[in-house]
Tab-separated table of N, CA and C in Angstrom:
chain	number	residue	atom	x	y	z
A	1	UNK	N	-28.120	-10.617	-17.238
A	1	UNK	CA	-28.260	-11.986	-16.824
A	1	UNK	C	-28.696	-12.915	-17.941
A	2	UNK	N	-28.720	-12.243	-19.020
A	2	UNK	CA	-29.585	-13.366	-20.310
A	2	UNK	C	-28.274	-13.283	-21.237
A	3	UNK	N	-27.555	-12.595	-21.274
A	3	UNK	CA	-26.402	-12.931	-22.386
A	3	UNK	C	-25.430	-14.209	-22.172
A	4	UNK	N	-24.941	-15.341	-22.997
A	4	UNK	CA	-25.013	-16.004	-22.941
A	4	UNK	C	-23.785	-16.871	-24.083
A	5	UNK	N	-22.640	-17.288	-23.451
A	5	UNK	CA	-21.778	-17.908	-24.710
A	5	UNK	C	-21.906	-19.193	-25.101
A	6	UNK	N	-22.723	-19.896	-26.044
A	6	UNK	CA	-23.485	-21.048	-26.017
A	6	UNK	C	-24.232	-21.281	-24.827
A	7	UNK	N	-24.163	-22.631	-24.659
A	7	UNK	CA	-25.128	-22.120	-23.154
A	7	UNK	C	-24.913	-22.039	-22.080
A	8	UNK	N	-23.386	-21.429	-22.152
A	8	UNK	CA	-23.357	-20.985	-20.309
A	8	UNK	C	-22.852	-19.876	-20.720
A	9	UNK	N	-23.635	-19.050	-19.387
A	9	UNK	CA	-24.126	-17.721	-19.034
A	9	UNK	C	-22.659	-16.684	-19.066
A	10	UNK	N	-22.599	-15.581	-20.082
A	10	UNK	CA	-21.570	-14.495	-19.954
A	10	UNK	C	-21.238	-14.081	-18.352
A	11	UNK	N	-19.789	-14.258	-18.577
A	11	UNK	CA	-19.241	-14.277	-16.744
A	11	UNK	C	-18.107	-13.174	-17.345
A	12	UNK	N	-17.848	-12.246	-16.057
A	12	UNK	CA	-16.790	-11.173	-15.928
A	12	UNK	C	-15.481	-11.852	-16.924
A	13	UNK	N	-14.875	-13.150	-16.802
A	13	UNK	CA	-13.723	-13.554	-16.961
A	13	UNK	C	-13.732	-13.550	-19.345
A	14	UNK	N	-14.947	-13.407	-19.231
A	14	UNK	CA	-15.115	-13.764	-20.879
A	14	UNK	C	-15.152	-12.160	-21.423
A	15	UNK	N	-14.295	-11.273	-20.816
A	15	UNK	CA	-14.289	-9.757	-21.560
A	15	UNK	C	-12.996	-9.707	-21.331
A	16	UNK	N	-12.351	-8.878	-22.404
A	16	UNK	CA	-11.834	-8.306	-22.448
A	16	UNK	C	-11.884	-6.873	-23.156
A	17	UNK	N	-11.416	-5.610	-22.611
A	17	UNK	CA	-11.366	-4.463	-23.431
A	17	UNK	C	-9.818	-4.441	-23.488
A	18	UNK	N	-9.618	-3.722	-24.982
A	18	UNK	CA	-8.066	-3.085	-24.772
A	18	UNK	C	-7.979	-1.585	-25.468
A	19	UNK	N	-7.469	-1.278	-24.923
A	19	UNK	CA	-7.856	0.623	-24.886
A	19	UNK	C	-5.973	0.837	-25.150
A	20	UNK	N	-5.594	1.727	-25.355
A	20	UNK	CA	-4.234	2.411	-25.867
A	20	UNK	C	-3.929	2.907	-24.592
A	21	UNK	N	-4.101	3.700	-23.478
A	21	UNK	CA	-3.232	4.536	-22.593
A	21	UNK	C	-4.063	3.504	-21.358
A	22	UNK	N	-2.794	3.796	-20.010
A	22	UNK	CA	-3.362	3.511	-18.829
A	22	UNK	C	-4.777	4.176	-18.695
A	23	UNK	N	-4.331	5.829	-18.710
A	23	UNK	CA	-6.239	6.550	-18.425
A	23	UNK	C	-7.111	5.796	-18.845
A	24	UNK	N	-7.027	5.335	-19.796
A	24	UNK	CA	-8.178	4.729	-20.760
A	24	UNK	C	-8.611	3.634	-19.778
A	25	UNK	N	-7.409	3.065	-19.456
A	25	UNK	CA	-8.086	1.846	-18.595
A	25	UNK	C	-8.529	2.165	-17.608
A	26	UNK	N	-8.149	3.002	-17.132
A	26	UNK	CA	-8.572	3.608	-15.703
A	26	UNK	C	-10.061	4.207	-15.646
A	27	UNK	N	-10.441	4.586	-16.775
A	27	UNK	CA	-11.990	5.060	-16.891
A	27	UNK	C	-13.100	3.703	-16.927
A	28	UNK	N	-12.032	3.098	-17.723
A	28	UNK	CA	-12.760	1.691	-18.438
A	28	UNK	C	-13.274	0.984	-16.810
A	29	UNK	N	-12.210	0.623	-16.641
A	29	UNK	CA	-12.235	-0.148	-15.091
A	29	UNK	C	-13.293	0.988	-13.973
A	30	UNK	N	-13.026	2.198	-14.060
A	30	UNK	CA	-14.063	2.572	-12.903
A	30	UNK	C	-15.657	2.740	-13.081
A	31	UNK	N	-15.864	2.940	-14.717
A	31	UNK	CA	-17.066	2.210	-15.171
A	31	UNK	C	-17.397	1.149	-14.675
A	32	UNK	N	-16.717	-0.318	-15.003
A	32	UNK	CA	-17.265	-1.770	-14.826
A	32	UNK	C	-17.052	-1.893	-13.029
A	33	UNK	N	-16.237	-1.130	-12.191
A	33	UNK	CA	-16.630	-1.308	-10.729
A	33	UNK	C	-18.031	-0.923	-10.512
A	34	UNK	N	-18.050	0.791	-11.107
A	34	UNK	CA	-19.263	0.923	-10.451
A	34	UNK	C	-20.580	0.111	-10.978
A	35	UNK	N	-20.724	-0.515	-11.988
A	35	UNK	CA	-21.883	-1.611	-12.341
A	35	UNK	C	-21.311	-2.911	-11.377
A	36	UNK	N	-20.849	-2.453	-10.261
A	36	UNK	CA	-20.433	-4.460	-9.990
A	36	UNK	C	-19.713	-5.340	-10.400
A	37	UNK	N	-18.942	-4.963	-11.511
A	37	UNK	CA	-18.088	-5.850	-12.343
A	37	UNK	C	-16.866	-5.739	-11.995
A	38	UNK	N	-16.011	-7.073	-11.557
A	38	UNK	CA	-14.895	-6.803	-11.130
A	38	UNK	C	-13.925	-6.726	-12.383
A	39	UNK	N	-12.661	-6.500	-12.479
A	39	UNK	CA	-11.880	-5.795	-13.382
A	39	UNK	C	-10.023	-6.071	-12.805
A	40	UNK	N	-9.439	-6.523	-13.703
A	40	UNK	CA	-8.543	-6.728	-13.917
A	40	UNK	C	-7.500	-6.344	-14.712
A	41	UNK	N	-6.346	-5.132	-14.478
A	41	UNK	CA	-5.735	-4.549	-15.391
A	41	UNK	C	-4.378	-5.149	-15.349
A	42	UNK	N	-3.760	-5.845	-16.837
A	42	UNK	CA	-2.849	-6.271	-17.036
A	42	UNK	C	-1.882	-5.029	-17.862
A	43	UNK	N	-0.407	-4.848	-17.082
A	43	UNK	CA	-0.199	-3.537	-17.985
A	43	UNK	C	1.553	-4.040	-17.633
A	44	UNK	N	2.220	-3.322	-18.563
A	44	UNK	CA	3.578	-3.422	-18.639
A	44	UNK	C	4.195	-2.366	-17.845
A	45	UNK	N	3.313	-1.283	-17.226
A	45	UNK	CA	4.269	-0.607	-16.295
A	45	UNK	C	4.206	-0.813	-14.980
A	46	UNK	N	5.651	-0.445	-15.155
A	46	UNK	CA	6.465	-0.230	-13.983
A	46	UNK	C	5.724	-0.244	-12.675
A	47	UNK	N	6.075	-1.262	-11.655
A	47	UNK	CA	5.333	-1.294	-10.338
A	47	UNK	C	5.827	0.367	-9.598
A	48	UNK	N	7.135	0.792	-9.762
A	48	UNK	CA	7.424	2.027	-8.850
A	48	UNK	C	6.597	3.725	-9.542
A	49	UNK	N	6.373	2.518	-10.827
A	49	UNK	CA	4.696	4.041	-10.950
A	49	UNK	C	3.662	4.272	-11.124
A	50	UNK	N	3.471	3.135	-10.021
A	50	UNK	CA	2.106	3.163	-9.179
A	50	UNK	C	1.715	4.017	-7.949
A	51	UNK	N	0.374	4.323	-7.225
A	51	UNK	CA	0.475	4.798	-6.408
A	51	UNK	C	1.039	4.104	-4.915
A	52	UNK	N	1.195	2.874	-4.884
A	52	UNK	CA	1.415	1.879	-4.008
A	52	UNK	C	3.035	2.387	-3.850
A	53	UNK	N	3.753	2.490	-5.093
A	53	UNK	CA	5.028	2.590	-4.691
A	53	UNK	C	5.506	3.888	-3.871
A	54	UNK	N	4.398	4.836	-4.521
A	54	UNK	CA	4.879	6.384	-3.988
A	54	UNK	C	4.470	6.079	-2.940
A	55	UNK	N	3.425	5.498	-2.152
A	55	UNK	CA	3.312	5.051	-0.796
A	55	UNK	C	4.321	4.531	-0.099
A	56	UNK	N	4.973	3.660	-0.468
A	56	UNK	CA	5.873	3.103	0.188
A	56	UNK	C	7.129	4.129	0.374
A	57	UNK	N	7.238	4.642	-0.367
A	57	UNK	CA	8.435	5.936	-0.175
A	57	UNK	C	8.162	6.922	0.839
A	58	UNK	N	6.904	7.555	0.825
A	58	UNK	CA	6.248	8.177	1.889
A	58	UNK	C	6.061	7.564	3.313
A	59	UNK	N	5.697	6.129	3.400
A	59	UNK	CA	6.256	4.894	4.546
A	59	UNK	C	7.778	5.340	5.523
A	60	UNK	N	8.632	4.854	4.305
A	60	UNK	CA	9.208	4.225	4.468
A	60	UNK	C	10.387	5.302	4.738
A	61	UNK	N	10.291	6.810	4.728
A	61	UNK	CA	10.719	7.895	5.060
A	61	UNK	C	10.314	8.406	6.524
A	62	UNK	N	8.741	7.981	6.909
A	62	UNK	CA	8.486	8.373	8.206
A	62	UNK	C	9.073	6.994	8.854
A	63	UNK	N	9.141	5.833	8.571
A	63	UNK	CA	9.601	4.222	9.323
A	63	UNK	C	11.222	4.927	9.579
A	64	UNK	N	12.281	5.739	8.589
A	64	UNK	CA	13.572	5.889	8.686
A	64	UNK	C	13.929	7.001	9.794
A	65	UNK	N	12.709	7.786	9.640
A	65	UNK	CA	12.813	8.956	11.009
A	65	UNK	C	11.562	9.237	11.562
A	66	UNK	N	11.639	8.290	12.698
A	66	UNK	CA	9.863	8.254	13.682
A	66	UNK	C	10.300	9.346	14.510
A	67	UNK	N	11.316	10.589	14.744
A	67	UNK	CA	11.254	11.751	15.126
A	67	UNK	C	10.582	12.553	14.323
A	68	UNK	N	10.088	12.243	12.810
A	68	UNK	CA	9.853	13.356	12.134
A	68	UNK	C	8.231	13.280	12.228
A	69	UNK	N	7.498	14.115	13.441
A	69	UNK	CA	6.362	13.949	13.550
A	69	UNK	C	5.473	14.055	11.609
A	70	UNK	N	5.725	15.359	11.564
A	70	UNK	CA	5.355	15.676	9.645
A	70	UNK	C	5.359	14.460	9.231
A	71	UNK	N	6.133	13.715	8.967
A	71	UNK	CA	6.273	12.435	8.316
A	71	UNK	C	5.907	11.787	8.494
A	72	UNK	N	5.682	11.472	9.934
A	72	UNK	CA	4.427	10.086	10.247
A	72	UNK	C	3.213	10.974	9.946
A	73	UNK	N	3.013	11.782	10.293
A	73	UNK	CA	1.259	12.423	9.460
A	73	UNK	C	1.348	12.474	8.667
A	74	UNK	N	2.187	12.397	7.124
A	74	UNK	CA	2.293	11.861	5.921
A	74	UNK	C	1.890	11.019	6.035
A	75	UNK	N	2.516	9.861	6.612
A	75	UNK	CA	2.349	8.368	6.233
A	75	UNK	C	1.209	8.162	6.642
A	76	UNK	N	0.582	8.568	7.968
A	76	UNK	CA	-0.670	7.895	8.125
A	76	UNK	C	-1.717	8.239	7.174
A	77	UNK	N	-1.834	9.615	6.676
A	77	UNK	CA	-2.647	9.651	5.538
A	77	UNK	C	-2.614	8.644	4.179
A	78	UNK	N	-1.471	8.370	3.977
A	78	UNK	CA	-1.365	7.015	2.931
A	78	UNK	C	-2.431	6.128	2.606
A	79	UNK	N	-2.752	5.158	1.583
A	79	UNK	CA	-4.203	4.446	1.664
A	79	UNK	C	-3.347	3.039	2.754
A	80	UNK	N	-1.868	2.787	2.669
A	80	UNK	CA	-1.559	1.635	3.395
A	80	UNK	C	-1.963	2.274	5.078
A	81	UNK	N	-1.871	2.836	5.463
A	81	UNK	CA	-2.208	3.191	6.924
A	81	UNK	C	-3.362	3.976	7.099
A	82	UNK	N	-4.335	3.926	5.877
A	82	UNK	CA	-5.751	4.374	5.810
A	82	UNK	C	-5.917	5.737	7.019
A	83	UNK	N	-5.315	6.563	7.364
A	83	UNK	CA	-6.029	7.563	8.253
A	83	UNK	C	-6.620	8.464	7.567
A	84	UNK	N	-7.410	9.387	8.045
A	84	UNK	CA	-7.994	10.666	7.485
A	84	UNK	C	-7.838	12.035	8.212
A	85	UNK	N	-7.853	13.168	7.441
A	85	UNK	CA	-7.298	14.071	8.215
A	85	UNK	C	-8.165	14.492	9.052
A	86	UNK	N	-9.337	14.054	9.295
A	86	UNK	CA	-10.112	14.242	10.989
A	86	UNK	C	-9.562	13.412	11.507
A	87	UNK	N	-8.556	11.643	11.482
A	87	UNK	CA	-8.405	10.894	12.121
A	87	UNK	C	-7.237	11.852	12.536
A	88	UNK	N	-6.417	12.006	11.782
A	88	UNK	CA	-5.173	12.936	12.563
A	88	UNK	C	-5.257	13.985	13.477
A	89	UNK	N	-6.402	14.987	13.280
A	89	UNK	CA	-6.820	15.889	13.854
A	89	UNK	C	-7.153	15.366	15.141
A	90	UNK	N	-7.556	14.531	15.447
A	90	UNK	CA	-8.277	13.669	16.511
A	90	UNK	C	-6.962	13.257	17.198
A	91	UNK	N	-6.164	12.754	16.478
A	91	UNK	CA	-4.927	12.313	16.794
A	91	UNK	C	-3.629	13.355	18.178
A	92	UNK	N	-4.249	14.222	17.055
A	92	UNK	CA	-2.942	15.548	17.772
A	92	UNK	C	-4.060	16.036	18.769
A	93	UNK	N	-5.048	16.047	18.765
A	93	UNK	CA	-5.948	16.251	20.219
A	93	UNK	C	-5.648	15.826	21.104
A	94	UNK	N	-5.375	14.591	21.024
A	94	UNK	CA	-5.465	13.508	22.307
A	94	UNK	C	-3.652	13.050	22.318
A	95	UNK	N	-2.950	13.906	23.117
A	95	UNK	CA	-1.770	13.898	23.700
A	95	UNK	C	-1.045	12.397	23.674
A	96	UNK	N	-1.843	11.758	24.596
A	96	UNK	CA	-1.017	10.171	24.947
A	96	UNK	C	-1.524	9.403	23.717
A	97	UNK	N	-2.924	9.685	22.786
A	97	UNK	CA	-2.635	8.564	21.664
A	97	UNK	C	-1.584	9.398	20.951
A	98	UNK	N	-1.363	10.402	20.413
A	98	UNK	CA	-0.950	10.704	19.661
A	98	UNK	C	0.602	9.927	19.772
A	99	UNK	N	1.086	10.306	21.198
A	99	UNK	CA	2.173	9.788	21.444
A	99	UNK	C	2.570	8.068	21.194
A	100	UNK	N	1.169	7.690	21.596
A	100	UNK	CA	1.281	6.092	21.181
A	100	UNK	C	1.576	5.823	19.960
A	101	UNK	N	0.716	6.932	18.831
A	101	UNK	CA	1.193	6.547	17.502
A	101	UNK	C	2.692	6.910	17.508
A	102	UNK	N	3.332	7.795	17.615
A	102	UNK	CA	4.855	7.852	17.604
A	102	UNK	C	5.420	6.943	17.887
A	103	UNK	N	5.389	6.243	19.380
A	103	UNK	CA	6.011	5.334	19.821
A	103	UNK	C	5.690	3.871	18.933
A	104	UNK	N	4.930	3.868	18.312
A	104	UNK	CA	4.833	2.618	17.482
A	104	UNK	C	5.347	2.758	15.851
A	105	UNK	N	5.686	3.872	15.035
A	105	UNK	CA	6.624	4.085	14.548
A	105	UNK	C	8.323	4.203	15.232
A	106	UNK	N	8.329	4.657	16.324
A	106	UNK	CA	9.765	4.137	16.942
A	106	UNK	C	10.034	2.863	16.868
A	107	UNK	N	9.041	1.864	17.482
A	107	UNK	CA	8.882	0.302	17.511
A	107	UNK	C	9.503	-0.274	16.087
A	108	UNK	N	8.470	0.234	15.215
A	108	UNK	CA	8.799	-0.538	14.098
A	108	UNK	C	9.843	0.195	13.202
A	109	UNK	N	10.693	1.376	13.830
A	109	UNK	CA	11.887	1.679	13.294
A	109	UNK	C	13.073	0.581	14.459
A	110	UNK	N	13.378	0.273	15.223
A	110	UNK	CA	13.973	-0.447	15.793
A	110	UNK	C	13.848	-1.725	15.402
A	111	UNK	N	12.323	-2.495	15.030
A	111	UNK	CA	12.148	-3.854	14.328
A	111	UNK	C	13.266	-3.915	13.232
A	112	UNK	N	12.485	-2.717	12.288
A	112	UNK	CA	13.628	-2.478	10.898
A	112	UNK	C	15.205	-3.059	11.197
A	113	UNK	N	15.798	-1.759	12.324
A	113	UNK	CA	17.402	-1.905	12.186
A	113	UNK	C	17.501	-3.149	12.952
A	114	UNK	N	16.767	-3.956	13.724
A	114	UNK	CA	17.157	-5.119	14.632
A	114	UNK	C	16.903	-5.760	14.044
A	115	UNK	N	16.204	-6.321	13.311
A	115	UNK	CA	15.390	-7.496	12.803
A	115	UNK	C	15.380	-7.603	11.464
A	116	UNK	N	15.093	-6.785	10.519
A	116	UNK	CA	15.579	-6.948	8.912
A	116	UNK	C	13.973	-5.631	8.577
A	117	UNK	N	13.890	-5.320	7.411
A	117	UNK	CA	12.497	-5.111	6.934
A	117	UNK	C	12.021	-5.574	6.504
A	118	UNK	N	12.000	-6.866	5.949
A	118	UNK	CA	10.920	-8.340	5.905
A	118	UNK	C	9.807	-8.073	7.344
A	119	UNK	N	11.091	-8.263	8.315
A	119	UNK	CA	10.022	-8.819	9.635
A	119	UNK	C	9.542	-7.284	10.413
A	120	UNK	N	9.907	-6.119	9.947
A	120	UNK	CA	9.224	-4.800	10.375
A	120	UNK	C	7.828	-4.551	9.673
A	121	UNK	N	7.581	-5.329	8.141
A	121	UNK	CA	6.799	-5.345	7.301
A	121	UNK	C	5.772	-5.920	7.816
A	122	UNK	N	6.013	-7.078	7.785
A	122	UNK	CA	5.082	-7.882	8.494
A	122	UNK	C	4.671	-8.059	9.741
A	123	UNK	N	5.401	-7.599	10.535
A	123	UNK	CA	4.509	-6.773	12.139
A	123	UNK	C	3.481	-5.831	11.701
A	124	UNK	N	4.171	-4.423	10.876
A	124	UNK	CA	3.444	-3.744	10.399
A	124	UNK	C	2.269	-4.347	9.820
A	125	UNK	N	2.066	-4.963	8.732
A	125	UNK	CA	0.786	-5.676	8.154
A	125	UNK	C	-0.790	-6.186	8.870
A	126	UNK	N	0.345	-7.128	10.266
A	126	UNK	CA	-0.475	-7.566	10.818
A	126	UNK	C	-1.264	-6.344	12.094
A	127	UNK	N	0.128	-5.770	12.503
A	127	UNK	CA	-0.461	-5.049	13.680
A	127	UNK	C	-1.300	-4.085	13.320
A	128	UNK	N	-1.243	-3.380	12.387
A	128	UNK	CA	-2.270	-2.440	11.404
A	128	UNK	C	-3.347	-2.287	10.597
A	129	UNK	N	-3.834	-3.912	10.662
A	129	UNK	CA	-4.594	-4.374	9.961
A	129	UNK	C	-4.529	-4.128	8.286
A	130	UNK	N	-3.531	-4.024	7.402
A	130	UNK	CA	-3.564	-3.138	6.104
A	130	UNK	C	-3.902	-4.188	5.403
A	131	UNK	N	-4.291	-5.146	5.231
A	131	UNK	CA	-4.566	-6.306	4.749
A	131	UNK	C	-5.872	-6.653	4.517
A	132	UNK	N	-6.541	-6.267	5.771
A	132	UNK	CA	-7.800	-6.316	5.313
A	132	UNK	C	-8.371	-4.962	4.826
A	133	UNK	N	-7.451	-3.690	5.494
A	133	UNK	CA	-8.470	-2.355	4.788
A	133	UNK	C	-8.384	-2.339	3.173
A	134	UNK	N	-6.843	-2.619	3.086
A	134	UNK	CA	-7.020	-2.770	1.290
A	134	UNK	C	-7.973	-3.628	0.970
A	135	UNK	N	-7.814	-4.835	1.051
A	135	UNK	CA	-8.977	-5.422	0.353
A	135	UNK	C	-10.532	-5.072	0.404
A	136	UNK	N	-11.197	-4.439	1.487
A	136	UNK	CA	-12.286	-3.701	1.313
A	136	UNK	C	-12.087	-2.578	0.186
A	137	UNK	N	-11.152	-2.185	-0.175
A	137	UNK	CA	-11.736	-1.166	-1.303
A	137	UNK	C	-11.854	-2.283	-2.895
A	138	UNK	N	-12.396	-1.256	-3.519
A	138	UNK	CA	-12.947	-1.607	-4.571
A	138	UNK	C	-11.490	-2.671	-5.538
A	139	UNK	N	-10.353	-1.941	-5.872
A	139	UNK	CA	-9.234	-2.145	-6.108
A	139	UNK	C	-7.993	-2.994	-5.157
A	140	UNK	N	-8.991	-3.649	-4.176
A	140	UNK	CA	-7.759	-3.948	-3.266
A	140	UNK	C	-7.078	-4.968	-3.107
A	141	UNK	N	-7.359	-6.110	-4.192
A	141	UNK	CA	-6.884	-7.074	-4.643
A	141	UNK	C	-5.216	-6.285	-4.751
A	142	UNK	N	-5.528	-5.882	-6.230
A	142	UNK	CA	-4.225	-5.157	-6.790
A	142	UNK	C	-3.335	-4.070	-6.343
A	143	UNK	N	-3.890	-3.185	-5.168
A	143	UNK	CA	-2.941	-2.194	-4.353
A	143	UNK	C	-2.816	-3.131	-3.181
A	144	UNK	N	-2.741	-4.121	-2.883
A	144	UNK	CA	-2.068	-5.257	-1.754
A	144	UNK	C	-0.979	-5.700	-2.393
A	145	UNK	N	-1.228	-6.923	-3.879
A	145	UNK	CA	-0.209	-7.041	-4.650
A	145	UNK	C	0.723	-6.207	-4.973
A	146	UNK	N	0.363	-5.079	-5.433
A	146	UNK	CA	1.535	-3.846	-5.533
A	146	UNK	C	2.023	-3.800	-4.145
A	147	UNK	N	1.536	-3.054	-2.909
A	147	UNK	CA	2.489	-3.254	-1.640
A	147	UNK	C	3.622	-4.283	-1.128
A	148	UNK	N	2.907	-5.677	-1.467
A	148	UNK	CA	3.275	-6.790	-1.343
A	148	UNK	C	4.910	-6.908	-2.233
A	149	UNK	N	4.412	-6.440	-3.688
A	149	UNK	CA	5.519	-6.355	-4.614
A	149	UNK	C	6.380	-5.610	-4.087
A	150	UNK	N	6.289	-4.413	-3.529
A	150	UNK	CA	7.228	-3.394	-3.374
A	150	UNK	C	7.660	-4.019	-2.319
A	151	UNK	N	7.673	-4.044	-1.073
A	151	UNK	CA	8.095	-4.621	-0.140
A	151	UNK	C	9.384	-6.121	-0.766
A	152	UNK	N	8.737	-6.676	-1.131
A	152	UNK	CA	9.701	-7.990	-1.635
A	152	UNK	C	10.672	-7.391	-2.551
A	153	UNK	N	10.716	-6.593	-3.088
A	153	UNK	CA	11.728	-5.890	-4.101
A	153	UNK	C	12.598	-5.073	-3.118
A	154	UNK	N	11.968	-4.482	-2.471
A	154	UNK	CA	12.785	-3.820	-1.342
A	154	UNK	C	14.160	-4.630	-0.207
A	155	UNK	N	13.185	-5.969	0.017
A	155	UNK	CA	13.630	-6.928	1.081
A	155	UNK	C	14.887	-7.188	0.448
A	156	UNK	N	14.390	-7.556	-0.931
A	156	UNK	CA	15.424	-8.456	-1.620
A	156	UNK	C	17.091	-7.663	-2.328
A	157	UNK	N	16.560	-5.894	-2.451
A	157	UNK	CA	17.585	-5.479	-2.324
A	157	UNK	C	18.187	-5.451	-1.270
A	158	UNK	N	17.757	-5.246	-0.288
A	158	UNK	CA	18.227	-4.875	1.261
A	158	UNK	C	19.306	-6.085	1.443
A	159	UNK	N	18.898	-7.613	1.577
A	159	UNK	CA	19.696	-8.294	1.150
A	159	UNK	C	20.991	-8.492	0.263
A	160	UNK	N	20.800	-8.105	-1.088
A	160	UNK	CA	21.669	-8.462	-2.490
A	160	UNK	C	22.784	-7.345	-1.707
A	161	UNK	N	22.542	-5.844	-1.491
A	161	UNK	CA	22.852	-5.395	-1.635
A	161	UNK	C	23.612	-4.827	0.033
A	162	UNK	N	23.255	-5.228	1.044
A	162	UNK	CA	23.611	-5.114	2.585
A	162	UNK	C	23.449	-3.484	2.552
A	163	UNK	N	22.084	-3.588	2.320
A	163	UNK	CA	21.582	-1.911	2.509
A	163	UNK	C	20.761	-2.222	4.274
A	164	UNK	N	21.023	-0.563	4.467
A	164	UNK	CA	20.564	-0.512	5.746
A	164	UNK	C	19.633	0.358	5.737
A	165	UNK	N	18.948	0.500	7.018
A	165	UNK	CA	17.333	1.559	6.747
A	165	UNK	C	18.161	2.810	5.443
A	166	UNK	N	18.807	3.371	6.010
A	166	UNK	CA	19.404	4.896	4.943
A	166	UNK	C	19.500	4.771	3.131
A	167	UNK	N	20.025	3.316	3.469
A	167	UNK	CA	20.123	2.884	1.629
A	167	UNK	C	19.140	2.181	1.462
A	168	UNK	N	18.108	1.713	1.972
A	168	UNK	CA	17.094	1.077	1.219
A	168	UNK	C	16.169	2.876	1.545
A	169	UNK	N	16.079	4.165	2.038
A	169	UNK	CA	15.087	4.896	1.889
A	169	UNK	C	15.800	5.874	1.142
């Protein structure tokens, strides 16, 4: 609290580190979270190799076949559908939720082919709350933006390209 760039007070936005490999940043950054310091990584790779993207593939495979029970218990483990494997366990206990979760991957596989995956996305978002669980984590500024990204890259092929659930998964 006493360091100081002339006389106003050293703020998060007046650092920068630059380190050679992602890891590097990745240590760097989970250092300055855990002191409280928020952190911002600017990097030239590739959004699809992130973990956000491999999420969305894992998504977007159980969204293409809501018969494939396996696959929606993939997906719900995902950080976008935040479950845990006691939540699943809990899940396959209880018969009619379990079934509810199915039937709401059916839902939003029918949104998909009826409606576009823009507007399956954004049911999803809202009805799932993933919006606010990301942003409670530490990083969740930037694994929203990444989702966010992937999704719009997705939409926008789906469009360019008159892909349907099969060719956009």
């Amino acid at each position: 609290g006493t360091a100081k760039i002339g006389d106003q007070p050293l703020l998060p936005e007046d650092i920068a580190v630059i380190v050679r490999t992602h890891r590097q940043a990745g240590y760097i950054q989970e250092a300055l979270r855990s002191l409280g310091i928020p952190t911002v990584v600017q990097s030239d790779m590739s959004i699809f190799a992130t973990d956000q993207a491999r999420e969305v593939c894992t998504l977007l495979n159980a969204l293409a076949d809501p018969g494939s029970e396996s696959k929606v218990r993939t997906a719900l483990v995902t950080d976008i559908l935040g479950r845990s494997g006691d939540d699943i366990a809990l899940l396959l206990d209880d018969e009619r939720a379990w079934e509810g979760c199915l039937e709401k991957f059916r839902e939003y596989h029918q949104t998909w082919q009826n409606r576009g995956f823009m507007v399956m996305t954004q049911s999803m978002l809202a009805r799932d709350g993933i919006r606010g669980r990301l942003l409670r984590r530490p990083d969740g500024e930037r694994r929203l933006t990444n989702l966010l990204h992937c999704f719009e890259i997705i939409h926008q092929k789906a469009h360019e390209q008159k892909l349907g659930i099969e060719g956009l998964v």
